[in-house]
XYZ file of C-alpha atoms in Angstrom:
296
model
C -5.294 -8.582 -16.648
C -3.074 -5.393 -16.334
C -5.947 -3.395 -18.391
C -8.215 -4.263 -15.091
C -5.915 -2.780 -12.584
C -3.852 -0.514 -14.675
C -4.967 2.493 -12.612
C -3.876 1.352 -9.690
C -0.537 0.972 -11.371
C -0.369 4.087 -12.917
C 2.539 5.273 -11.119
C 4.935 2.551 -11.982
C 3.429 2.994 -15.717
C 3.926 6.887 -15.684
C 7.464 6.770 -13.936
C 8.996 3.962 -16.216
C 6.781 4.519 -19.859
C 7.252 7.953 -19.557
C 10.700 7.839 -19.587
C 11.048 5.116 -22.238
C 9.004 7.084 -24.469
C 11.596 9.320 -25.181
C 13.910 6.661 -26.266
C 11.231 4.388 -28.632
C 10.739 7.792 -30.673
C 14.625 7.685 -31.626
C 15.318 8.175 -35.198
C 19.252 6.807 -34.252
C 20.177 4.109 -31.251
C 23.556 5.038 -29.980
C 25.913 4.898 -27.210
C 23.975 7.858 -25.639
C 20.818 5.903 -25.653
C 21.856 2.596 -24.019
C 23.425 4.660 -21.146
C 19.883 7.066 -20.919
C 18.102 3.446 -21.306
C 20.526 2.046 -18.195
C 19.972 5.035 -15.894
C 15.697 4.582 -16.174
C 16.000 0.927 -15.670
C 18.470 2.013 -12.439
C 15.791 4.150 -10.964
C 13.416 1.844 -11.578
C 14.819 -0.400 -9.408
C 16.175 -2.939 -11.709
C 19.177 -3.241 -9.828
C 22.662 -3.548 -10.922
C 23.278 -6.866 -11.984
C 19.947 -7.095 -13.735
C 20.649 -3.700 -15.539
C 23.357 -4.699 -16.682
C 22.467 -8.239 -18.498
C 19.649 -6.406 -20.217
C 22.138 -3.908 -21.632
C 24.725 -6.053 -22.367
C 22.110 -8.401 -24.103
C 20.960 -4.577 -26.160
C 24.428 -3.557 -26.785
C 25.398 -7.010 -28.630
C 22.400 -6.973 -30.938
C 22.904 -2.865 -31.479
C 26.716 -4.000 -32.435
C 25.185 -6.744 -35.149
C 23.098 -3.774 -36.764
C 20.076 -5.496 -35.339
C 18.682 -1.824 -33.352
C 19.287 0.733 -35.595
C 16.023 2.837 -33.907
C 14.067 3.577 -31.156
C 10.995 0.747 -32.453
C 13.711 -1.929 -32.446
C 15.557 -0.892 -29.514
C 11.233 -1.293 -27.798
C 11.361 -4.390 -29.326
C 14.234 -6.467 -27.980
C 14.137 -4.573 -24.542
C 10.598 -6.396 -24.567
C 11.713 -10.021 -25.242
C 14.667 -9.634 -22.623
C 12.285 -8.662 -19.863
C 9.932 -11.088 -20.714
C 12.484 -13.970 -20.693
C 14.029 -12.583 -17.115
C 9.900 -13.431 -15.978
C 9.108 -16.507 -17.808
C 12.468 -18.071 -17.114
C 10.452 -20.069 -14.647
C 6.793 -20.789 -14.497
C 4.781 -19.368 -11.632
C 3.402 -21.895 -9.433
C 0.578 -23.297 -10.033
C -2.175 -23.247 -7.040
C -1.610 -26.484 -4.781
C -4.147 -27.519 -1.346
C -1.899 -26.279 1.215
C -0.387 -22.342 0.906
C 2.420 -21.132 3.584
C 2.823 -17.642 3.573
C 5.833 -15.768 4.919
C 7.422 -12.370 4.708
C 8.579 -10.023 7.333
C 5.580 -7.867 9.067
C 4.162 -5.394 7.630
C 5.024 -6.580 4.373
C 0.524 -7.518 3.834
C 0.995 -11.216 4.605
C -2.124 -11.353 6.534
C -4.329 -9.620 4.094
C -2.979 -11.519 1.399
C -4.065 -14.638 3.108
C -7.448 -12.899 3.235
C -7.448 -11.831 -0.331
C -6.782 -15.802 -1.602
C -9.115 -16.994 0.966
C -11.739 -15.166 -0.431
C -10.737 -16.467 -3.936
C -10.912 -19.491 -3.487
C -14.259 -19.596 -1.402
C -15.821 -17.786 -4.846
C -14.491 -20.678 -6.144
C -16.456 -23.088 -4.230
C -14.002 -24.547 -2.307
C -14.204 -25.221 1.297
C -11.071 -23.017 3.160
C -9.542 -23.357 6.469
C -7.138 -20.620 7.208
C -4.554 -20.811 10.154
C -3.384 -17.474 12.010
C 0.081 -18.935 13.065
C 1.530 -15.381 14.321
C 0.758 -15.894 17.551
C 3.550 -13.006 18.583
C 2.353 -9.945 16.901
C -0.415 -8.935 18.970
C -3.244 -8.172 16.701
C -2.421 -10.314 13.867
C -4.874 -13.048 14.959
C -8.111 -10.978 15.388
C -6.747 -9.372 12.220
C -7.409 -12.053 10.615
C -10.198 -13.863 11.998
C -12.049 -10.409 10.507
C -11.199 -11.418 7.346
C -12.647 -15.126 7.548
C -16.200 -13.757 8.798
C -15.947 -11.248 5.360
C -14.761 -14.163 2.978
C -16.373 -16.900 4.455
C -13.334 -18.702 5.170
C -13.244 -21.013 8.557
C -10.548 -20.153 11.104
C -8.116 -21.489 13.365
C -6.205 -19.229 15.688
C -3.993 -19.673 18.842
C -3.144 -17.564 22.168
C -0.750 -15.388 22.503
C 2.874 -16.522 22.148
C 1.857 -19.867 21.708
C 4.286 -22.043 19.512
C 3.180 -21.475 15.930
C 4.088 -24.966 14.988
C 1.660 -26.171 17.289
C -1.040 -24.010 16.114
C -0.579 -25.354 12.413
C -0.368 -29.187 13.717
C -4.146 -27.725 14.579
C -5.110 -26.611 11.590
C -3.679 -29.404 9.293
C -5.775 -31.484 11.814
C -8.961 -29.623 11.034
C -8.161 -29.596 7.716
C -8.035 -33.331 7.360
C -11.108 -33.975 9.752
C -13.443 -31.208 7.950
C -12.462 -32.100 4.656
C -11.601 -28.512 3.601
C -10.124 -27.993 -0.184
C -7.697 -25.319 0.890
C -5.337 -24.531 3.428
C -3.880 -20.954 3.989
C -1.258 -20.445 6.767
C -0.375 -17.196 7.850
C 3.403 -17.435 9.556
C 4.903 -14.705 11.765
C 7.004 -11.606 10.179
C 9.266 -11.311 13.449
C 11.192 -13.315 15.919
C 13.952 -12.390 18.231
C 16.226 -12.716 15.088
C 16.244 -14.247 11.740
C 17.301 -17.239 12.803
C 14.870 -18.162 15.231
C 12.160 -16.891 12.441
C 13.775 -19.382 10.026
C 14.114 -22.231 12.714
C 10.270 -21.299 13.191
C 9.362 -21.658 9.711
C 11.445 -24.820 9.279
C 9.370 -26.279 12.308
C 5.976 -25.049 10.886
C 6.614 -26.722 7.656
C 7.372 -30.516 9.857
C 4.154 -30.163 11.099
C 3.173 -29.580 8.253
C 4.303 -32.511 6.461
C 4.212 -34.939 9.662
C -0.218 -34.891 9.443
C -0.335 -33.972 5.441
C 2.266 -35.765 4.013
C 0.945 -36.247 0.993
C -0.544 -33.023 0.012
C 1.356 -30.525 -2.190
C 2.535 -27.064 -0.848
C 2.741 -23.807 -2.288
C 5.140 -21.207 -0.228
C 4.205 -17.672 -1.066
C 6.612 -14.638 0.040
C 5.078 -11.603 0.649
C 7.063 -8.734 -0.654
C 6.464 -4.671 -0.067
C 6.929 -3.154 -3.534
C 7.543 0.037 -2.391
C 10.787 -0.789 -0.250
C 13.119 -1.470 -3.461
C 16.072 -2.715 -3.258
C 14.894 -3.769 0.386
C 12.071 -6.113 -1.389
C 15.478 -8.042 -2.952
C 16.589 -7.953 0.262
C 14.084 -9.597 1.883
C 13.284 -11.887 -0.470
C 17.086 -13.289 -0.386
C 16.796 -13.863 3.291
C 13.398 -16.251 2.875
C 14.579 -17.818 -0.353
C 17.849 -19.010 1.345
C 15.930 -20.753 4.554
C 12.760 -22.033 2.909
C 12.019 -23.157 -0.119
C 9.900 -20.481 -2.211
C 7.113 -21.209 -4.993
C 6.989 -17.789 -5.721
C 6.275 -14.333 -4.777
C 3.478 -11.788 -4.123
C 4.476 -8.322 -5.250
C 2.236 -5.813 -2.439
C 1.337 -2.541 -2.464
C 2.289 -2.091 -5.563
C -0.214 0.625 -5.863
C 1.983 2.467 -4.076
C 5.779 2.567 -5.852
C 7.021 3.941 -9.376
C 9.380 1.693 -8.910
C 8.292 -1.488 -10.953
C 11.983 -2.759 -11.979
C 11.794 -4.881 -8.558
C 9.442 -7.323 -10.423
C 12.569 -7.814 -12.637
C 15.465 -8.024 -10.364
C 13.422 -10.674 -8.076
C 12.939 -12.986 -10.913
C 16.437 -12.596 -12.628
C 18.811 -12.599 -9.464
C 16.818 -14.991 -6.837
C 14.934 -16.511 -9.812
C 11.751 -16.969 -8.355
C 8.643 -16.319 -10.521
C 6.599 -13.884 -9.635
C 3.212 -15.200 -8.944
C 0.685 -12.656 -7.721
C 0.578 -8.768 -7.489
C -1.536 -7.471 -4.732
C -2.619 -3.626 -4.787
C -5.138 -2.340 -2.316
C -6.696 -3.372 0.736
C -10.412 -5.119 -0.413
C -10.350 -8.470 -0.815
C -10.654 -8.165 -4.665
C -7.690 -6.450 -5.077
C -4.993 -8.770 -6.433
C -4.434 -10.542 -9.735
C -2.295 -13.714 -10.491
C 0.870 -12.412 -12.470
C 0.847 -11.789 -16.060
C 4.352 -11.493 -17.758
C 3.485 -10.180 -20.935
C 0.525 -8.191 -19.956
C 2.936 -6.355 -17.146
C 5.936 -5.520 -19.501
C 3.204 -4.837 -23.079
C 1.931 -1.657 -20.612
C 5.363 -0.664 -18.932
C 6.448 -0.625 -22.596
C 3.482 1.334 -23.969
C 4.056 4.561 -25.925
């Protein structure tokens, strides 16, 4: 996968490989090098707590003779980032996907970008614009249905969200659609009425499709950092995430996010999304991501 789109993620692959370069061509793994290894994974935006497992995890395997050079040191920094992403499967794609995030954070076009998917696909696709309180958002995306060929259902202005997704679910069920994509507002008053407003959004939800299963996809902007964690803390403790969609990551050097996500909230990544056509996003591939941050 990450061979497709590696150009678009050539600055996270020239900030971080760059870097570890250096330290795979050691002859001798010392002290020195686990604290040059801690500072790029810092900068990266690995985060603290993260950071420091993956050392610690380095540092007890360098103590057992097991990294005596810079090949082995490659080595087990690979299978400890790899087992921070797999630690729990990504979801796998279900009828009905909620998407939240704050705004600006490329919710709506990411509900474009899967709509479009999954009309390539064959499958019949309903999405709802349920943020009826940021002005544009709407005709935003009722643009993107007439380009993917998705159907549409959209509200007024300040209308109750909930209300507009009882709507959709009802279309859903009536026009016997294979996929549902709900696109939730980014902004309220304050975070608890945005929670409260998810929490009634996903009722509705369940009140006219009780039986269907539910994927909940938070949108995350790559290039905010530590910000990203932030944000994704805040949704994961109100709602209950699937998984997460990495955006912009065109955009950032900063590609330890991906890692500090998955090993603090621990919530799989599922999808990276890096440019603005339709085409441009990729379900998320563990081993292919880490094989070319690790690449000498």
């Amino acid at each position: 996968m990450f061979n497709f789109i590696k150009n678009s993620l050539k600055k996270i692959y020239h900030a971080v490989t760059g870097k570890l370069a250096g330290l795979f061509g050691k002859k001798t793994v010392d002290a020195e090098t686990l604290k040059e290894l801690e500072l790029i994974l810092l900068q990266a935006d690995t985060g603290v707590p993260t950071t420091r497992t993956i050392i610690n995890q380095i540092r007890e395997q360098q103590k057992q003779g097991l990294i005596e050079h810079g090949s082995a040191l490659k080595d087990a920094l690979e299978v400890s980032l790899l087992d921070i992403l797999t630690h729990r499967k990504a979801p796998q794609e279900t009828p009905i996907t909620l998407l939240v995030g704050i705004n600006g954070s490329g919710k709506t076009t990411f509900a474009a970008k899967l709509a479009q998917h999954a009309v390539k696909q064959g499958h019949k696709v309903l999405l709802v614009a349920a943020d009826t309180f940021r002005a544009a958002a709407p005709e935003q995306l009722n643009s993107w249905a007439e380009r993917t060929g998705a159907d549409i259902i959209t509200g007024k202005p300040g209308q109750d969200p909930a209300s507009v997704v009882f709507a959709g679910c009802t279309t859903f069920k009536q026009g016997g659609y294979d996929r549902l994509i709900i696109d939730t507002a980014g902004r309220l008053q304050t975070k608890v009425n945005l929670m409260h407003e998810l929490e009634k959004i996903k009722r509705s939800i369940h009140k006219q499709l009780p039986d269907i299963a539910i994927t909940t996809l938070v949108t995350i902007d790559s290039m905010l950092g530590q910000n990203s964690f932030e944000q994704a803390k805040l949704f994961h403790e109100s709602t209950d995430l699937s998984g997460i969609v990495l955006t912009k990551m065109d955009g950032t050097g900063k590609g330890g996010i991906v890692f500090a996500i998955a090993h603090q909230l621990e919530i799989p990544v599922a999808y990276i999304s890096y440019g603005e056509q339709p085409e441009d996003f990729k379900p998320f591939d563990a081993a292919d991501y880490v094989r070319n941050l690790l690449a000498m």
